[in-house]
Short mmCIF file of N, CA and C in Angstrom, two decimals:
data_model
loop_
_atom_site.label_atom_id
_atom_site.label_comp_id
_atom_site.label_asym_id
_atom_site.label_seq_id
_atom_site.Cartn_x
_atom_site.Cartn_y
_atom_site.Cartn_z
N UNK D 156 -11.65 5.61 -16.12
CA UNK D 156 -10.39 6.07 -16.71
C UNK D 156 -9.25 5.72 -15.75
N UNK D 157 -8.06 5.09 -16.25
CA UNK D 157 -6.79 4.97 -15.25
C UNK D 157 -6.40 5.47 -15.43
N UNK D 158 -5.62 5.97 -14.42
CA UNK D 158 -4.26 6.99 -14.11
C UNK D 158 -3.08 6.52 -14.60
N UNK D 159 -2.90 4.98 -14.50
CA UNK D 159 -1.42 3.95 -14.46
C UNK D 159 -1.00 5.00 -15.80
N UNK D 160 -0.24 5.03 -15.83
CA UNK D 160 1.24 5.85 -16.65
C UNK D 160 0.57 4.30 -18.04
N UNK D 161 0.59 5.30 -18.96
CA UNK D 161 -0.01 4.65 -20.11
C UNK D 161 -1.05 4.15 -20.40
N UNK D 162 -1.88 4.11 -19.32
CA UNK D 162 -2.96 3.42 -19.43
C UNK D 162 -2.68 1.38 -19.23
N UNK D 163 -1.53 1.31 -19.09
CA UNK D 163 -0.95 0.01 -18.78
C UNK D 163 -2.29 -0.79 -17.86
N UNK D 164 -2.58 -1.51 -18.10
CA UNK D 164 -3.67 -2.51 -17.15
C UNK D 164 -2.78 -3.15 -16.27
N UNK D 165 -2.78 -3.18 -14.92
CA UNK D 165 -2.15 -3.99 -14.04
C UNK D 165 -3.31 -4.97 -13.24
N UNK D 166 -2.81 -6.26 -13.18
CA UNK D 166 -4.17 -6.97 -12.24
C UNK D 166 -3.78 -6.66 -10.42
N UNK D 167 -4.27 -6.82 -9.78
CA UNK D 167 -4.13 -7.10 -8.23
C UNK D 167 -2.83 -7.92 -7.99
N UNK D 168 -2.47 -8.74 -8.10
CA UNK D 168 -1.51 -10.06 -8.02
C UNK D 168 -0.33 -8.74 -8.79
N UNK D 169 -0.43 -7.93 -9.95
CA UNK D 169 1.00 -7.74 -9.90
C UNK D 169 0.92 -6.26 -9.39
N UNK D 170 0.19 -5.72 -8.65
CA UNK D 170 0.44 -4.84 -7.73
C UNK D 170 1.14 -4.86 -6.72
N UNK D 171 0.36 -5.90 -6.15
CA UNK D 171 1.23 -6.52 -4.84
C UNK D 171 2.97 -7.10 -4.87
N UNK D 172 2.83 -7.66 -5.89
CA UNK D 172 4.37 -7.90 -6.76
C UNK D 172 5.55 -6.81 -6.34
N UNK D 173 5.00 -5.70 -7.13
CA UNK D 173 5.67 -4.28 -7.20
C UNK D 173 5.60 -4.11 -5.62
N UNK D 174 4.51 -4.09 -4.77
CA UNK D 174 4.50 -3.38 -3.72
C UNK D 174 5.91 -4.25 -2.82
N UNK D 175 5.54 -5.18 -3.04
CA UNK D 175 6.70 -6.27 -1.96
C UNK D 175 7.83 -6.27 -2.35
N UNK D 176 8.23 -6.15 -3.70
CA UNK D 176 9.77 -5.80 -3.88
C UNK D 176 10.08 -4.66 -3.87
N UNK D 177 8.93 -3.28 -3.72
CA UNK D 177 9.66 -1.82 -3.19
C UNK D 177 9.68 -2.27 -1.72
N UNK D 178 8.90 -2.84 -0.57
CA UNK D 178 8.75 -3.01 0.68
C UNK D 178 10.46 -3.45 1.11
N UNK D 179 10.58 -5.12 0.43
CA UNK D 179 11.97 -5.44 0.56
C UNK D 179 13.11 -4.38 0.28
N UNK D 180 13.26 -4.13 -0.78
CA UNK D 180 14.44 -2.77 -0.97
C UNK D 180 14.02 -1.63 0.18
N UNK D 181 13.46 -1.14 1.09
CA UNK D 181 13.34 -0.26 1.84
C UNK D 181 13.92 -1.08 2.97
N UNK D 182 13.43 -2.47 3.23
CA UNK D 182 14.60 -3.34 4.38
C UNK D 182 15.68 -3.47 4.27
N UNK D 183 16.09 -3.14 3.34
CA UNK D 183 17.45 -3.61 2.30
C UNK D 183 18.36 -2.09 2.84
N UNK D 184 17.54 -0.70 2.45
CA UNK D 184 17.95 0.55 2.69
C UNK D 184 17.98 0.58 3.87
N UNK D 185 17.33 0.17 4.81
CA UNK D 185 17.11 0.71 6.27
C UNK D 185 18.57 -0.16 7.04
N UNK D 186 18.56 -1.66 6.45
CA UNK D 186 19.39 -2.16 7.48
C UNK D 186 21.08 -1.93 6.84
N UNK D 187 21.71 -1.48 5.67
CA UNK D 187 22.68 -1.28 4.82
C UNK D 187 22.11 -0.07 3.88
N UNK D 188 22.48 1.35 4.35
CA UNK D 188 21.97 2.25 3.43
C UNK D 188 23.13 2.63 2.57
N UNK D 189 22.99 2.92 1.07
CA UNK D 189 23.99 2.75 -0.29
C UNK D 189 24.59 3.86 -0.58
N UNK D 190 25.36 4.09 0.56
CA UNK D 190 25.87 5.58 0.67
C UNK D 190 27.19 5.64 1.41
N UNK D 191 28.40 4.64 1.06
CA UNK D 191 29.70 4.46 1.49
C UNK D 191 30.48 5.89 1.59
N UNK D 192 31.29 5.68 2.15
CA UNK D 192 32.08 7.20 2.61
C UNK D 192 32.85 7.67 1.41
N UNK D 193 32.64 5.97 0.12
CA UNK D 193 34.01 6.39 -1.16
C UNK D 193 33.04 7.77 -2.27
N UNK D 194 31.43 7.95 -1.66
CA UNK D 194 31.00 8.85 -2.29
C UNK D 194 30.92 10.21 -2.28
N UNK D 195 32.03 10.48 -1.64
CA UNK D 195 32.12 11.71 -0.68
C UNK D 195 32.86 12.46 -2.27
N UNK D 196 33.38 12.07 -3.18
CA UNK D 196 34.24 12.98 -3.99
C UNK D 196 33.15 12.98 -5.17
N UNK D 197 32.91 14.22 -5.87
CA UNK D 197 32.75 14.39 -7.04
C UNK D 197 32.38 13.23 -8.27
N UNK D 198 31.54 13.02 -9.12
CA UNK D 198 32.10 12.13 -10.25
C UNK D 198 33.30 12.60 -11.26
N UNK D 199 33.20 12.21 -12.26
CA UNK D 199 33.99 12.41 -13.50
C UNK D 199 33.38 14.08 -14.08
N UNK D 200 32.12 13.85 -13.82
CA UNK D 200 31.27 15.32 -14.34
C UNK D 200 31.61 16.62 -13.63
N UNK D 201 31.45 15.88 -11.97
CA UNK D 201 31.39 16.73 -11.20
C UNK D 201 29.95 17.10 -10.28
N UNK D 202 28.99 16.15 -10.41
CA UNK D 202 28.12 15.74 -10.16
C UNK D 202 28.13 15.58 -8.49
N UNK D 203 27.84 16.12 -7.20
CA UNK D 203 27.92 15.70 -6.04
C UNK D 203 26.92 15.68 -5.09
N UNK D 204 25.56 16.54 -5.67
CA UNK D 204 24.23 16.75 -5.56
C UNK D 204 23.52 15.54 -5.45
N UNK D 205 23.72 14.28 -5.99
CA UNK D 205 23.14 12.98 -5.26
C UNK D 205 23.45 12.44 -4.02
N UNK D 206 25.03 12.73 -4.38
CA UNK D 206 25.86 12.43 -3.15
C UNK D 206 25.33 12.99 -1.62
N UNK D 207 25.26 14.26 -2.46
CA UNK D 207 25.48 15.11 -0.33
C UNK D 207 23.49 14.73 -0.34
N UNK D 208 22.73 14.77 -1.09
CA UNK D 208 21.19 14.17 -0.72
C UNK D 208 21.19 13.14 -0.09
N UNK D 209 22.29 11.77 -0.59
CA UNK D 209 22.34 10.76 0.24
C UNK D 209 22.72 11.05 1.87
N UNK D 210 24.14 11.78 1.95
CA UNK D 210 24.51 12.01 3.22
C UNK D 210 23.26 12.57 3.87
N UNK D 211 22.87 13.41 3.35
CA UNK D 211 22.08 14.35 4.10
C UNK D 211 21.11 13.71 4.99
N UNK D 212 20.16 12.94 3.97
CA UNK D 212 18.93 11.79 4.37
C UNK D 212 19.76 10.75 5.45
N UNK D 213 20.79 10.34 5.32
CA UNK D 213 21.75 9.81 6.42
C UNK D 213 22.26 10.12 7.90
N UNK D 214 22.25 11.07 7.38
CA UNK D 214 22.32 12.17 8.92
C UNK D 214 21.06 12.77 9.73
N UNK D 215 19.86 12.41 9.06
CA UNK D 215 18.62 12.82 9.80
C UNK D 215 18.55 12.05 10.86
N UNK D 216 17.99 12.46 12.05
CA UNK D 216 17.57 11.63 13.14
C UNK D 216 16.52 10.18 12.71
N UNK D 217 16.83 9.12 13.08
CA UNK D 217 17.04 7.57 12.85
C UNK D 217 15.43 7.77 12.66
N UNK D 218 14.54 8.57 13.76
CA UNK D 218 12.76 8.70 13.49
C UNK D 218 12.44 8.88 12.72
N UNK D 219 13.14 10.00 11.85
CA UNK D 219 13.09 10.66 10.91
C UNK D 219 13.47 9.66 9.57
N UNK D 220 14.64 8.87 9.38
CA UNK D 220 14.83 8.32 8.64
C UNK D 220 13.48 7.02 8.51
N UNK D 221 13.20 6.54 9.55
CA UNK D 221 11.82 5.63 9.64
C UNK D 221 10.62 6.33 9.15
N UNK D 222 10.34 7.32 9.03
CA UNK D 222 9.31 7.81 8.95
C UNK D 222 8.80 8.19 7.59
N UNK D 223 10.36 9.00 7.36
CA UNK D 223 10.23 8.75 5.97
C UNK D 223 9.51 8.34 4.40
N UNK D 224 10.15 7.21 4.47
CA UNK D 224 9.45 5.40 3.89
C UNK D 224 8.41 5.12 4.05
N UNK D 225 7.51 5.60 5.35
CA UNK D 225 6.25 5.11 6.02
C UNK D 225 5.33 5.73 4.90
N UNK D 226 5.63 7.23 5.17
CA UNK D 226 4.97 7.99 4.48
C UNK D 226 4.46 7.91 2.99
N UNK D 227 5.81 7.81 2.21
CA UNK D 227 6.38 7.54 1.32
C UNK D 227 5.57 6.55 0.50
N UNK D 228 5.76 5.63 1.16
CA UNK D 228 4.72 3.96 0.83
C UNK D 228 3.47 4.03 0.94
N UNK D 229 2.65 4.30 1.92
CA UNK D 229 1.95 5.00 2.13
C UNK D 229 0.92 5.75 1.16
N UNK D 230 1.29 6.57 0.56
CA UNK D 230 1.17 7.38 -0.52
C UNK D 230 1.42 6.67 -1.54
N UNK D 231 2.43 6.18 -1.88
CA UNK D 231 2.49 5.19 -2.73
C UNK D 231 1.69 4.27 -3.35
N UNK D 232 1.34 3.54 -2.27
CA UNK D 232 -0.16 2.73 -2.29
C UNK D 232 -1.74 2.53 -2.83
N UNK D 233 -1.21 4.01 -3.22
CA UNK D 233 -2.65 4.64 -3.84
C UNK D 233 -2.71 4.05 -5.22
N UNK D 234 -1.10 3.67 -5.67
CA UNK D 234 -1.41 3.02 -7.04
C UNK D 234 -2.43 1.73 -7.09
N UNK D 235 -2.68 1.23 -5.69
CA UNK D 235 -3.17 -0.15 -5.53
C UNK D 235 -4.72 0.61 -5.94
N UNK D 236 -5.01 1.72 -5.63
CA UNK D 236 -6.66 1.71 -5.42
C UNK D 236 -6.62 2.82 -6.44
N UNK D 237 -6.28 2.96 -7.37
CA UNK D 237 -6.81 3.46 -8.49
C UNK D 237 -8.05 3.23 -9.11
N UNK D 238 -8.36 2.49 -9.02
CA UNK D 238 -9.83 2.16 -9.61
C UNK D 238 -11.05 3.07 -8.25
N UNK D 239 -10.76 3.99 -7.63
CA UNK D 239 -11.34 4.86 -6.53
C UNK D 239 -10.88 5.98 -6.28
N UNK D 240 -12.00 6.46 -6.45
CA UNK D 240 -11.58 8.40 -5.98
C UNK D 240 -10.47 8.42 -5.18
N UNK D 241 -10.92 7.86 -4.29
CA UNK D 241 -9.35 8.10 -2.65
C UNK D 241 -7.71 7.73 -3.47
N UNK D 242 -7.81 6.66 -4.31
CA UNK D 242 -6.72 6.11 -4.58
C UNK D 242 -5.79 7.28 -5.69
N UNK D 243 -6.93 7.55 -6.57
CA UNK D 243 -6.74 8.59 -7.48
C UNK D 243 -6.45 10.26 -7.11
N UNK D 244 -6.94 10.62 -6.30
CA UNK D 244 -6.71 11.82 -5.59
C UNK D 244 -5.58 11.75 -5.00
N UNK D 245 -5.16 10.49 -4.49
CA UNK D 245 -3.61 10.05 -3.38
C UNK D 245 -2.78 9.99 -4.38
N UNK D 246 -3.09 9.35 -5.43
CA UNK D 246 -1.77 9.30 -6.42
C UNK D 246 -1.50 10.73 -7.18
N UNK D 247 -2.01 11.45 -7.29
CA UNK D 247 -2.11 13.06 -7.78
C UNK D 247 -1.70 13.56 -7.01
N UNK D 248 -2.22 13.86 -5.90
CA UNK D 248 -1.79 14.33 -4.69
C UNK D 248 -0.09 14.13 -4.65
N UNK D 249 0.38 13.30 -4.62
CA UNK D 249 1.85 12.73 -3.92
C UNK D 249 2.37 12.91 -5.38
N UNK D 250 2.20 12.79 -6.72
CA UNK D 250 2.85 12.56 -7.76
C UNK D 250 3.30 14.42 -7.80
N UNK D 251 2.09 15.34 -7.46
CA UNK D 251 2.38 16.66 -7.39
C UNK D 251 3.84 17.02 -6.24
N UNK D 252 3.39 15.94 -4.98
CA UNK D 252 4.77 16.36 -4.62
C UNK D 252 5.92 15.74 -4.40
N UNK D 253 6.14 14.77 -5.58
CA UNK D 253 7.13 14.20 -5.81
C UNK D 253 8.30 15.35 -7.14
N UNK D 254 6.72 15.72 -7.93
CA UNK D 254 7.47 16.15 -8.90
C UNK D 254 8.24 18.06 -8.21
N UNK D 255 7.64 18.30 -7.07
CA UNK D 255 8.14 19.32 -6.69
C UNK D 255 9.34 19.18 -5.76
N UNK D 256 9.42 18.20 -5.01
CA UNK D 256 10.03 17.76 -4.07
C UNK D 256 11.93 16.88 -4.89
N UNK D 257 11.65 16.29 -5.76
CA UNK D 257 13.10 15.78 -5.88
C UNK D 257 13.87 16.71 -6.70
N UNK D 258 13.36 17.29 -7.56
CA UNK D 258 14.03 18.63 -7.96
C UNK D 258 14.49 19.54 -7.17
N UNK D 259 14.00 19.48 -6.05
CA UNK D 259 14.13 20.83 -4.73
C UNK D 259 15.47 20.20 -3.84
N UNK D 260 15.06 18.94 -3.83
CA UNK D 260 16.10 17.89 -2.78
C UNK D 260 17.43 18.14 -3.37
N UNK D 261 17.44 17.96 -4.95
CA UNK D 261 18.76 18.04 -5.59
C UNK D 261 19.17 18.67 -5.72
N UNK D 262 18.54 20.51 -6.13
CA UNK D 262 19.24 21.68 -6.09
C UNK D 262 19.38 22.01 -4.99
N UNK D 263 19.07 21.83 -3.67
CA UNK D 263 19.56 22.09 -2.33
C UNK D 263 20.60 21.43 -2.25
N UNK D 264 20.78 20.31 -2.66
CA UNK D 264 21.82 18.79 -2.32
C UNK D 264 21.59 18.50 -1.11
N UNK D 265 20.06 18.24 -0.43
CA UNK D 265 19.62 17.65 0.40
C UNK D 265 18.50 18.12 0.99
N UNK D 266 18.23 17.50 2.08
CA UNK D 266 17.07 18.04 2.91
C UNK D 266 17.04 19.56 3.39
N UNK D 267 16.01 20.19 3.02
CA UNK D 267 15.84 21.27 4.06
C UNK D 267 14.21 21.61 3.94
N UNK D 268 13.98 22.37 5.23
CA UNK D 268 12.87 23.12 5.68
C UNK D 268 11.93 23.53 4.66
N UNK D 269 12.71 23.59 3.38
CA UNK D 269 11.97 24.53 2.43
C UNK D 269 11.22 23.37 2.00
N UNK D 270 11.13 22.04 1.94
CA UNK D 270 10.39 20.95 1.66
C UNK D 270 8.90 21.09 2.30
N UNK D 271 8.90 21.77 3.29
CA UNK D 271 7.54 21.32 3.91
C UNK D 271 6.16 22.08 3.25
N UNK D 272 6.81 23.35 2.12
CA UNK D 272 6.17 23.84 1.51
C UNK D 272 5.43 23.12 0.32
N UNK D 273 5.92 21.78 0.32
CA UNK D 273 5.69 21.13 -0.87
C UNK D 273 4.26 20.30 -0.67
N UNK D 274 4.38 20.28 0.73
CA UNK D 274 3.55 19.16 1.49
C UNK D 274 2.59 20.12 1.29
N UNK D 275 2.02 21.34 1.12
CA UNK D 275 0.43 21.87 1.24
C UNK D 275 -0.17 21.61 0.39
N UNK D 276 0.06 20.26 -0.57
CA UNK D 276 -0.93 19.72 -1.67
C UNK D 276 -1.80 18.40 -0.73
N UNK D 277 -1.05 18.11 0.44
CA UNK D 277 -1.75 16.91 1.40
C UNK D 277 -3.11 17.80 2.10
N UNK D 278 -3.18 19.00 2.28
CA UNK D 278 -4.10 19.69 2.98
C UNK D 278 -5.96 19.55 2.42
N UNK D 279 -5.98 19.73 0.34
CA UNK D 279 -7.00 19.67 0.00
C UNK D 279 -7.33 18.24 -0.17
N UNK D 280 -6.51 17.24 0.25
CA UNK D 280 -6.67 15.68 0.39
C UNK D 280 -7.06 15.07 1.88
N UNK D 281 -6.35 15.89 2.69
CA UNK D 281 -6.69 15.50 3.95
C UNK D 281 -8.17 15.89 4.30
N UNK D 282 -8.99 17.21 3.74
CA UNK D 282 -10.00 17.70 4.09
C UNK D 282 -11.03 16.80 3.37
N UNK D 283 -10.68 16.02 2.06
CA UNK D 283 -11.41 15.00 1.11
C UNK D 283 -11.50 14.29 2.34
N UNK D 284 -10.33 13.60 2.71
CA UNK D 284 -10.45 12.25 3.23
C UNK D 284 -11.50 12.24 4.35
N UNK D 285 -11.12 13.78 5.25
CA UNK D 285 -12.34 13.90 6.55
C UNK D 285 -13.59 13.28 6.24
N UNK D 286 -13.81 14.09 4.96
CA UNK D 286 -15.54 14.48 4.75
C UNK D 286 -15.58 12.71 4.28
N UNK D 287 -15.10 12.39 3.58
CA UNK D 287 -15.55 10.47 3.19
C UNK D 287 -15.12 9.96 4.23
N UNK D 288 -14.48 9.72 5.82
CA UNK D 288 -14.25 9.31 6.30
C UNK D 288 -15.42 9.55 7.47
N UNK D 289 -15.69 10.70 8.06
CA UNK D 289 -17.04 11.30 8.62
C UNK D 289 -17.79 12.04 8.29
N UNK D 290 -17.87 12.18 7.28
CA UNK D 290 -19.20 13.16 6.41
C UNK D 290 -20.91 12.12 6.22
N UNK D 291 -21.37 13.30 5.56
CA UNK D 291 -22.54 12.65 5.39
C UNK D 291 -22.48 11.06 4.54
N UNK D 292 -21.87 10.97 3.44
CA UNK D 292 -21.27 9.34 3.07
C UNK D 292 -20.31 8.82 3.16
N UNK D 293 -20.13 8.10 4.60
CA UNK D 293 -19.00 7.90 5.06
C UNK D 293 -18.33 6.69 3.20
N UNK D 294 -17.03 6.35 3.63
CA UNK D 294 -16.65 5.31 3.35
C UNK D 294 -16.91 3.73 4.21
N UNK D 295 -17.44 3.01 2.79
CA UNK D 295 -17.81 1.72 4.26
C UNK D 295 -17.00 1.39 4.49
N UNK D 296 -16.76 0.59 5.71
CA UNK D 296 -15.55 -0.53 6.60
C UNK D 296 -15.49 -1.51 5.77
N UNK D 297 -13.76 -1.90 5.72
CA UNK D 297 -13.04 -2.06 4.41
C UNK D 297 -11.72 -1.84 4.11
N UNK D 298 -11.19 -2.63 2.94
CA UNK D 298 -9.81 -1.74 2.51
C UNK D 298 -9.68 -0.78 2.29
N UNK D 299 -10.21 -0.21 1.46
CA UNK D 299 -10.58 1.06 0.91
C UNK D 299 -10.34 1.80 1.98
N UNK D 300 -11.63 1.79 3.06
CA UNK D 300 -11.68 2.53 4.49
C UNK D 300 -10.45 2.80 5.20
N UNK D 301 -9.99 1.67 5.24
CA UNK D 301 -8.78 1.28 6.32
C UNK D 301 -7.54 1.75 5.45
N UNK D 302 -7.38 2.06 3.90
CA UNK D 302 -6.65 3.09 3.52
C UNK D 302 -6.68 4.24 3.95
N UNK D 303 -7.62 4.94 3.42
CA UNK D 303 -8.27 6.16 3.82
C UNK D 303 -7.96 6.39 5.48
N UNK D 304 -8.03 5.94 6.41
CA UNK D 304 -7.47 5.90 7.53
C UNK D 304 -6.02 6.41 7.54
N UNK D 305 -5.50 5.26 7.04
CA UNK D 305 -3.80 5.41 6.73
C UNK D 305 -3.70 6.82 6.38
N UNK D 306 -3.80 7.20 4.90
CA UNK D 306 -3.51 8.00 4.70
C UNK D 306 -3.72 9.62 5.53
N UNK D 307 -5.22 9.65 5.80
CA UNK D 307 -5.78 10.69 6.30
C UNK D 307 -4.77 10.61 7.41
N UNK D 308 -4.40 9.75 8.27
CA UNK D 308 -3.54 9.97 9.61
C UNK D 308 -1.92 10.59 8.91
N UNK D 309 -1.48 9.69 8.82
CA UNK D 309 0.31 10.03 8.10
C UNK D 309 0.28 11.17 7.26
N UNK D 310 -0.27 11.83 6.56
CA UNK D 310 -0.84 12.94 5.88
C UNK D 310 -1.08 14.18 6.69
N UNK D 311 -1.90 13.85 7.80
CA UNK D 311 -1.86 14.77 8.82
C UNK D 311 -0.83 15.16 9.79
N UNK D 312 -0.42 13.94 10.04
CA UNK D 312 1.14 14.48 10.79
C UNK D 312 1.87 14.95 9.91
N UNK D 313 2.08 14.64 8.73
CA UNK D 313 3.31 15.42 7.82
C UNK D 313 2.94 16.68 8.21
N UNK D 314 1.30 16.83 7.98
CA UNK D 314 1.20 18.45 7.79
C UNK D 314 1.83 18.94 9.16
N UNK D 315 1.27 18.73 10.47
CA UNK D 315 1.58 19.04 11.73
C UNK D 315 3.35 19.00 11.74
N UNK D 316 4.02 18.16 11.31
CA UNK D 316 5.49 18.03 11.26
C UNK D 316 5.72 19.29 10.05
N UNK D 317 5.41 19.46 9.09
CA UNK D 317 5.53 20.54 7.85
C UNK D 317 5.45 21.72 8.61
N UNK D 318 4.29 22.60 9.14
CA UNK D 318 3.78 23.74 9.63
C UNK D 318 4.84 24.25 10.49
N UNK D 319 5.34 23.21 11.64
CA UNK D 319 7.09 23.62 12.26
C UNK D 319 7.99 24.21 11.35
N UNK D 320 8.33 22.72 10.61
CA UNK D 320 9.34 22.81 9.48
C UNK D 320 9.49 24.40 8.82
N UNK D 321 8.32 24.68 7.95
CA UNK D 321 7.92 25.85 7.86
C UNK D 321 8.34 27.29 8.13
N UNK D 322 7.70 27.29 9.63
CA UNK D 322 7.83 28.49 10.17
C UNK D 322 9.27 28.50 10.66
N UNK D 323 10.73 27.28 10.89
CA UNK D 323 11.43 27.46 11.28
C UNK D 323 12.57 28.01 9.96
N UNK D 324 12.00 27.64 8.36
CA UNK D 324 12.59 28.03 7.45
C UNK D 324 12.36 29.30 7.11
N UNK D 325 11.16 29.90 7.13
CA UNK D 325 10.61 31.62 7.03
C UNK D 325 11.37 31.69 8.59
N UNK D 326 11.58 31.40 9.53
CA UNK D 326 12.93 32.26 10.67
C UNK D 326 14.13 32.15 10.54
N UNK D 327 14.46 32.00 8.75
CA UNK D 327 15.87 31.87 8.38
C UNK D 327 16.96 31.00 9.26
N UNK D 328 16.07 29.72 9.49
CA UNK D 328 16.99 28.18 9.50
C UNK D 328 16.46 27.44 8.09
N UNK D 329 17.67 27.77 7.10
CA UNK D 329 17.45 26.94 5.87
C UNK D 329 18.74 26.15 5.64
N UNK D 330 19.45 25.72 6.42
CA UNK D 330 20.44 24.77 6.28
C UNK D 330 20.36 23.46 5.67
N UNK D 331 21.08 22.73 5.15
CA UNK D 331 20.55 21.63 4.29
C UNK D 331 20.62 20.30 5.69
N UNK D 332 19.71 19.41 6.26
CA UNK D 332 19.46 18.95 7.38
C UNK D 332 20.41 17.44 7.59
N UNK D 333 20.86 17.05 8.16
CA UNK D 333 21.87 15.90 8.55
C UNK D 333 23.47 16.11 8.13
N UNK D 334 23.76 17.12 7.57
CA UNK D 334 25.17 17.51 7.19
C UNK D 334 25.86 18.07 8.41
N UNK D 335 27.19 17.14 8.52
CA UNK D 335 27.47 17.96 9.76
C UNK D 335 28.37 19.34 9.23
N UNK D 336 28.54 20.34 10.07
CA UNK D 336 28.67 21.67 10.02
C UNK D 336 30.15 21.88 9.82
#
């Protein structure tokens, strides 16, 4: 059974397609990010909640802005290995906290602390990945493997980066993050 949104058949060749022109647009964001100072006012609606998300993500520390994307892609990737438990669990996994996460980004109008709560759907994935990674059937050495790597690592630091995040938002620092004051 596929996951792909419709059941759409994609071959290998146009995976990679998709993957390299999201890869390029993230070089594109990193070295010219699309967030000029003329966006600082309101639209016609009144709309400014994209706006200050952009600033916001702008104003994070530069690691932070790298890291990001890593993650991001990362997770992403899982669309490549859909045809595998790992790939399928990663794309569920991240689709759960996408769909919790940009709704949260926008009614905040940016980053904050309260995000890292979103991340405890990586926890029953990270403990998957252990057990196929060193359990009794490992995953063999491989792409597959050498995903599963990826992920299980960057997954784990979110969490380790989240669990801070966290406890510094339950100590009532919930400010929206890169905005200056």
């Amino acid at each position: 059974m596929s996951l792909w949104p419709l059941c759409v058949p994609i071959d290998f060749p146009g995976k990679v397609g998709f993957f390299s022109l999201y890869l390029y647009q993230l070089v594109q964001y990193v070295k010219e990010p699309p967030y000029p100072a003329a966006l600082d006012k309101a639209d016609h609606l009144g709309n400014i909640s994209m706006t200050q998300l952009l600033r916001s993500l702008a104003g994070l520390p530069r690691w932070v802005q790298l890291w990001l994307p890593i993650l991001f892609t990362t997770n992403m990737a899982s669309l490549a290995f859909l045809d595998t438990d790992l790939g399928r669990y990663t794309a569920m996994a991240f689709a759960v906290v996408l769909t919790v996460s940009m709704p949260m980004m926008l009614i905040q109008r940016g980053m904050t602390r309260l995000l890292a709560f979103a991340h405890v759907v990586w926890l029953p994935l990270v403990i998957y990945l252990f057990d196929r990674l060193w359990g009794a059937d490992p995953i063999e050495a491989g792409t597959v493997r050498t995903y599963a790597l990826l992920v299980f690592s960057f997954n784990t630091m979110s969490l380790l980066f989240d669990v801070f995040d966290a406890a510094k938002w339950l100590g009532g620092r919930r400010e929206v993050l890169g905005l200056k004051s």
